[in-house]
């Protein structure tokens, strides 16, 4: 899926919502635990309940690989269940020397048919380029993350007098293009989103941190939206764990719908 097709989905659904599938056996409703694959059953019901409201799904790979082979199986079944027109993100935060990155890319783009993968920029261009060699696939590069510890490195001043996240953005600009690179920018850094947008005016951002982490959707849109929307805003726990009961899927839908309604309004106000 390219940038134009993604924007088309956003316009059609009046939504830039990414539902995070951070599915944890200790948090899902207990009535599912007797089933053969509770993780997949939970995801399936969440997808059924939210697919008309979401333009992307983001399974965080840690939640699946922590369960070993069975977790990978649940992940693959989940990925295959997501409707074709919905953008998929492997939140895996990979990146290594070139030949190893190439194999990570094969794992997520060939063994599994994800549209995109999150990649850490720390090891530089040769650790990122192997992911970009895959046609119609995206790299989502960590730029300014939502956690408190992001200040430890991402906000320190480089020898050129700029914060490190700014160096990452500027340096990586010509590694890919607006049809195969996005950036992770945390919603908890509302005041900085405008700074990031000024450096990369046309790229999409994946924005985690609304919901459970308390980031403001209004601020994200105000400072980060561009003429093609340019935003995929993720919420994981705030949607998928809205209820621990039999009604978990309808409760998830309600939370997703609240965000979608706000997004519809924000698109009218800021997407031009
Ligand atoms: O900067 C980042 C990068 C990734 N994440 C991931 O996004 C989700 C957020 O989950 P919530 O439950 O909505 O807080 C999770 O998978 C993180 O690992 C992030 O939060 N911040």
Coordinates of C-alpha atoms and ligand atoms in Angstrom, one line a residue:
X1 CA 0.0 0.0 0.0
X2 CA 1.4 3.4 -0.9
X3 CA 0.8 6.8 0.7
X4 CA -2.0 7.7 -1.7
X5 CA -3.9 4.4 -0.9
X6 CA -3.4 4.9 2.8
X7 CA -4.9 8.5 2.6
X8 CA -7.8 7.1 0.5
X9 CA -8.6 4.7 3.4
X10 CA -8.4 7.5 5.9
X11 CA -10.8 9.7 3.9
X12 CA -13.2 6.7 3.4
X13 CA -13.3 5.8 7.1
X14 CA -12.8 9.4 8.4
X15 CA -10.3 7.8 10.7
X16 CA -6.6 7.6 11.2
X17 CA -6.9 5.1 14.0
X18 CA -4.4 2.3 14.5
X19 CA -5.5 -0.4 16.9
X20 CA -2.7 -1.9 18.9
X21 CA -2.9 -5.6 19.3
X22 CA -0.8 -5.9 22.5
X23 CA -2.6 -9.1 23.5
X24 CA -1.6 -10.4 26.8
X25 CA -2.8 -13.7 28.3
X26 CA -2.9 -12.2 31.8
X27 CA -5.2 -9.4 30.6
X28 CA -7.7 -11.0 28.2
X29 CA -11.1 -12.2 29.5
X30 CA -10.9 -15.5 31.4
X31 CA -13.7 -17.1 29.4
X32 CA -11.3 -17.2 26.4
X33 CA -8.6 -19.0 28.2
X34 CA -10.2 -22.5 27.8
X35 CA -10.0 -22.1 24.0
X36 CA -7.2 -23.7 21.9
X37 CA -5.8 -20.3 20.8
X38 CA -7.1 -17.6 23.1
X39 CA -4.8 -14.9 21.7
X40 CA -6.1 -15.4 18.2
X41 CA -9.8 -15.6 19.4
X42 CA -9.4 -12.4 21.3
X43 CA -7.7 -10.6 18.3
X44 CA -10.3 -12.0 15.9
X45 CA -13.2 -10.5 18.0
X46 CA -11.4 -7.2 18.4
X47 CA -10.8 -7.0 14.6
X48 CA -14.4 -7.9 13.9
X49 CA -15.5 -5.1 16.3
X50 CA -13.2 -2.4 15.0
X51 CA -12.3 -3.0 11.3
X52 CA -14.7 -0.4 10.0
X53 CA -13.2 2.2 12.4
X54 CA -9.5 1.5 12.0
X55 CA -7.1 2.1 9.1
X56 CA -4.2 0.1 10.7
X57 CA -3.5 -2.7 13.2
X58 CA -0.3 -2.9 15.1
X59 CA 0.5 -6.1 16.9
X60 CA 3.5 -5.5 19.2
X61 CA 5.7 -8.5 18.4
X62 CA 6.9 -8.8 22.1
X63 CA 3.5 -10.0 23.2
X64 CA 3.6 -12.9 20.7
X65 CA 7.3 -13.9 20.8
X66 CA 7.1 -14.1 24.6
X67 CA 4.8 -17.2 24.0
X68 CA 7.3 -19.0 21.8
X69 CA 6.1 -21.0 18.7
X70 CA 2.5 -20.8 19.8
X71 CA 2.7 -17.0 19.9
X72 CA 4.2 -16.8 16.4
X73 CA 1.3 -19.0 15.2
X74 CA -1.3 -16.7 16.8
X75 CA 0.5 -13.7 15.2
X76 CA 0.4 -15.3 11.8
X77 CA -3.3 -16.2 12.1
X78 CA -4.1 -12.7 13.3
X79 CA -2.2 -11.1 10.4
X80 CA -3.9 -13.3 7.9
X81 CA -7.3 -12.4 9.4
X82 CA -6.9 -8.6 9.1
X83 CA -8.8 -7.4 6.0
X84 CA -6.6 -6.7 3.0
X85 CA -7.2 -3.0 2.7
X86 CA -6.1 -2.3 6.3
X87 CA -2.4 -1.4 6.9
X88 CA -0.5 -3.7 9.1
X89 CA 2.5 -2.8 11.3
X90 CA 4.9 -5.2 12.9
X91 CA 6.0 -3.3 16.0
X92 CA 9.2 -5.2 16.3
X93 CA 11.8 -2.3 16.6
X94 CA 14.5 -4.3 14.7
X95 CA 17.8 -3.2 13.1
X96 CA 21.2 -4.8 13.0
X97 CA 24.2 -5.1 10.7
X98 CA 23.0 -5.3 7.0
X99 CA 22.9 -9.1 6.4
X100 CA 21.0 -9.6 9.7
X101 CA 18.5 -6.8 9.0
X102 CA 17.9 -8.4 5.6
X103 CA 16.8 -11.6 7.4
X104 CA 14.6 -9.6 9.8
X105 CA 13.0 -8.1 6.8
X106 CA 12.4 -11.5 5.2
X107 CA 10.8 -12.7 8.4
X108 CA 8.3 -9.9 8.6
X109 CA 7.8 -9.2 4.9
X110 CA 8.0 -12.7 3.4
X111 CA 7.3 -15.3 6.1
X112 CA 4.7 -12.9 7.3
X113 CA 3.2 -10.4 4.9
X114 CA 3.2 -7.3 7.1
X115 CA 3.0 -3.9 5.3
X116 CA 5.6 -2.3 7.6
X117 CA 7.9 -2.8 10.5
X118 CA 9.2 -0.4 13.2
X119 CA 13.0 -0.1 13.0
X120 CA 15.5 1.5 15.4
X121 CA 17.9 4.0 13.7
X122 CA 20.8 3.6 16.2
X123 CA 22.9 1.4 13.9
X124 CA 22.6 3.7 11.0
X125 CA 21.9 3.6 7.3
X126 CA 23.2 0.0 6.5
X127 CA 21.0 -1.4 9.3
X128 CA 17.9 0.3 7.8
X129 CA 18.4 0.0 4.0
X130 CA 17.8 -3.8 3.8
X131 CA 14.2 -3.3 4.9
X132 CA 13.7 -0.7 2.2
X133 CA 14.8 -3.1 -0.5
X134 CA 11.3 -4.7 -0.3
X135 CA 8.8 -3.3 -2.8
X136 CA 5.5 -2.0 -1.3
X137 CA 6.8 -2.4 2.2
X138 CA 7.5 0.4 4.8
X139 CA 10.0 1.2 7.4
X140 CA 8.7 3.1 10.4
X141 CA 11.8 4.6 12.0
X142 CA 11.9 5.5 15.7
X143 CA 12.4 9.3 15.9
X144 CA 11.0 10.7 19.1
X145 CA 9.4 8.0 21.2
X146 CA 6.7 8.3 23.8
X147 CA 8.5 7.0 26.9
X148 CA 10.1 9.1 29.5
X149 CA 13.5 7.6 28.8
X150 CA 13.4 9.0 25.3
X151 CA 15.0 12.1 26.8
X152 CA 18.2 10.1 27.7
X153 CA 19.4 10.0 24.1
X154 CA 16.8 11.5 21.7
X155 CA 16.8 14.9 23.3
X156 CA 20.5 15.3 24.0
X157 CA 22.3 17.9 21.9
X158 CA 24.5 16.6 19.1
X159 CA 27.9 18.1 18.2
X160 CA 26.0 20.2 15.6
X161 CA 23.9 21.8 18.4
X162 CA 20.7 19.9 17.5
X163 CA 18.7 17.3 19.5
X164 CA 19.6 13.8 18.4
X165 CA 16.1 13.1 17.1
X166 CA 16.5 16.0 14.7
X167 CA 19.8 14.4 13.4
X168 CA 18.0 11.1 12.9
X169 CA 15.2 12.8 10.9
X170 CA 17.6 14.9 8.7
X171 CA 20.0 12.1 8.1
X172 CA 17.4 9.5 7.2
X173 CA 15.4 11.8 4.8
X174 CA 17.1 10.4 1.7
X175 CA 17.2 6.8 2.8
X176 CA 13.7 6.2 1.5
X177 CA 10.8 8.3 0.4
X178 CA 7.3 9.3 1.5
X179 CA 5.9 6.0 0.1
X180 CA 8.2 3.7 2.1
X181 CA 9.2 5.5 5.2
X182 CA 7.3 6.8 8.2
X183 CA 8.5 8.0 11.6
X184 CA 7.5 7.1 15.2
X185 CA 6.6 10.3 17.1
X186 CA 5.1 9.9 20.6
X187 CA 1.8 11.6 21.4
X188 CA 3.2 12.4 24.8
X189 CA 5.6 14.9 23.2
X190 CA 2.9 17.2 21.9
X191 CA 5.0 20.3 22.0
X192 CA 7.6 18.6 19.8
X193 CA 5.4 17.2 17.1
X194 CA 5.4 20.5 15.3
X195 CA 9.2 20.6 15.3
X196 CA 9.3 17.1 13.8
X197 CA 6.7 18.1 11.2
X198 CA 8.7 21.1 10.1
X199 CA 11.7 18.8 9.3
X200 CA 9.6 16.0 7.5
X201 CA 6.6 17.9 6.1
X202 CA 5.3 15.1 3.9
X203 CA 6.0 11.8 5.7
X204 CA 3.4 9.8 7.7
X205 CA 4.0 9.5 11.5
X206 CA 3.0 6.6 13.6
X207 CA 1.9 8.1 16.8
X208 CA 1.7 5.9 19.9
X209 CA 0.8 7.3 23.4
X210 CA -2.8 8.4 23.3
X211 CA -5.1 6.5 25.7
X212 CA -3.2 4.7 28.5
X213 CA -0.1 7.0 28.2
X214 CA -2.2 10.1 28.3
X215 CA -1.1 11.9 25.1
X216 CA -3.5 14.4 23.5
X217 CA -5.1 13.5 20.2
X218 CA -6.0 17.2 19.6
X219 CA -2.4 18.3 20.0
X220 CA -1.1 15.5 17.8
X221 CA -3.5 16.7 15.0
X222 CA -2.9 20.3 15.5
X223 CA 0.8 20.1 15.2
X224 CA 1.3 16.9 13.2
X225 CA -1.5 16.8 10.5
X226 CA -0.6 17.6 6.9
X227 CA -2.6 17.7 3.7
X228 CA -2.6 13.9 3.4
X229 CA -3.4 13.5 7.1
X230 CA 0.1 12.2 7.7
X231 CA -0.9 10.5 10.9
X232 CA -1.6 7.0 12.2
X233 CA -2.5 7.3 15.8
X234 CA -2.2 4.1 17.9
X235 CA -4.1 3.1 21.0
X236 CA -3.6 -0.4 22.4
X237 CA -4.6 -0.9 26.0
X238 CA -7.2 1.9 25.9
X239 CA -9.1 0.0 23.3
X240 CA -8.5 -3.7 23.7
X241 CA -8.8 -3.8 27.5
X242 CA -11.8 -1.5 27.8
X243 CA -13.6 -4.5 29.5
X244 CA -12.4 -7.7 31.0
X245 CA -15.9 -9.3 30.6
X246 CA -17.9 -11.1 28.0
X247 CA -18.6 -7.7 26.4
X248 CA -14.9 -7.0 25.7
X249 CA -15.3 -6.6 22.0
X250 CA -18.2 -4.2 22.1
X251 CA -16.5 -2.2 24.8
X252 CA -13.4 -2.0 22.5
X253 CA -15.6 -0.9 19.7
X254 CA -17.0 1.9 21.9
X255 CA -13.5 3.2 22.7
X256 CA -12.4 3.0 19.1
X257 CA -15.6 4.8 18.0
X258 CA -14.9 7.6 20.4
X259 CA -11.5 8.1 18.9
X260 CA -12.8 7.8 15.4
X261 CA -15.5 10.5 16.0
X262 CA -12.8 12.8 17.4
X263 CA -10.6 12.0 14.4
X264 CA -13.4 12.8 11.9
X265 CA -13.7 16.3 13.5
X266 CA -9.9 16.8 13.5
X267 CA -9.7 15.8 9.8
X268 CA -12.2 18.5 9.0
X269 CA -10.3 21.1 11.0
X270 CA -6.6 20.4 10.2
X271 CA -6.3 18.2 7.0
X272 CA -5.7 20.8 4.3
Ligands
LIG1 O1 7.4 5.5 21.2 C1 6.8 4.4 21.3 C2 6.9 3.4 20.4 C3 6.1 2.3 20.5 N1 5.2 2.2 21.5 C4 4.3 1.0 21.5 O2 3.0 1.4 21.1 C5 2.0 0.8 22.0 C6 1.3 1.7 22.9 O3 0.4 1.0 23.7 P1 -0.7 1.8 24.7 O4 -1.3 0.6 25.4 O5 -1.6 2.5 23.8 O6 0.1 2.7 25.6 C7 2.8 -0.3 22.7 O7 2.9 -1.5 21.8 C8 4.2 0.3 22.8 O8 5.2 -0.7 22.8 C9 5.0 3.2 22.4 O9 4.2 3.2 23.3 N2 5.8 4.3 22.3

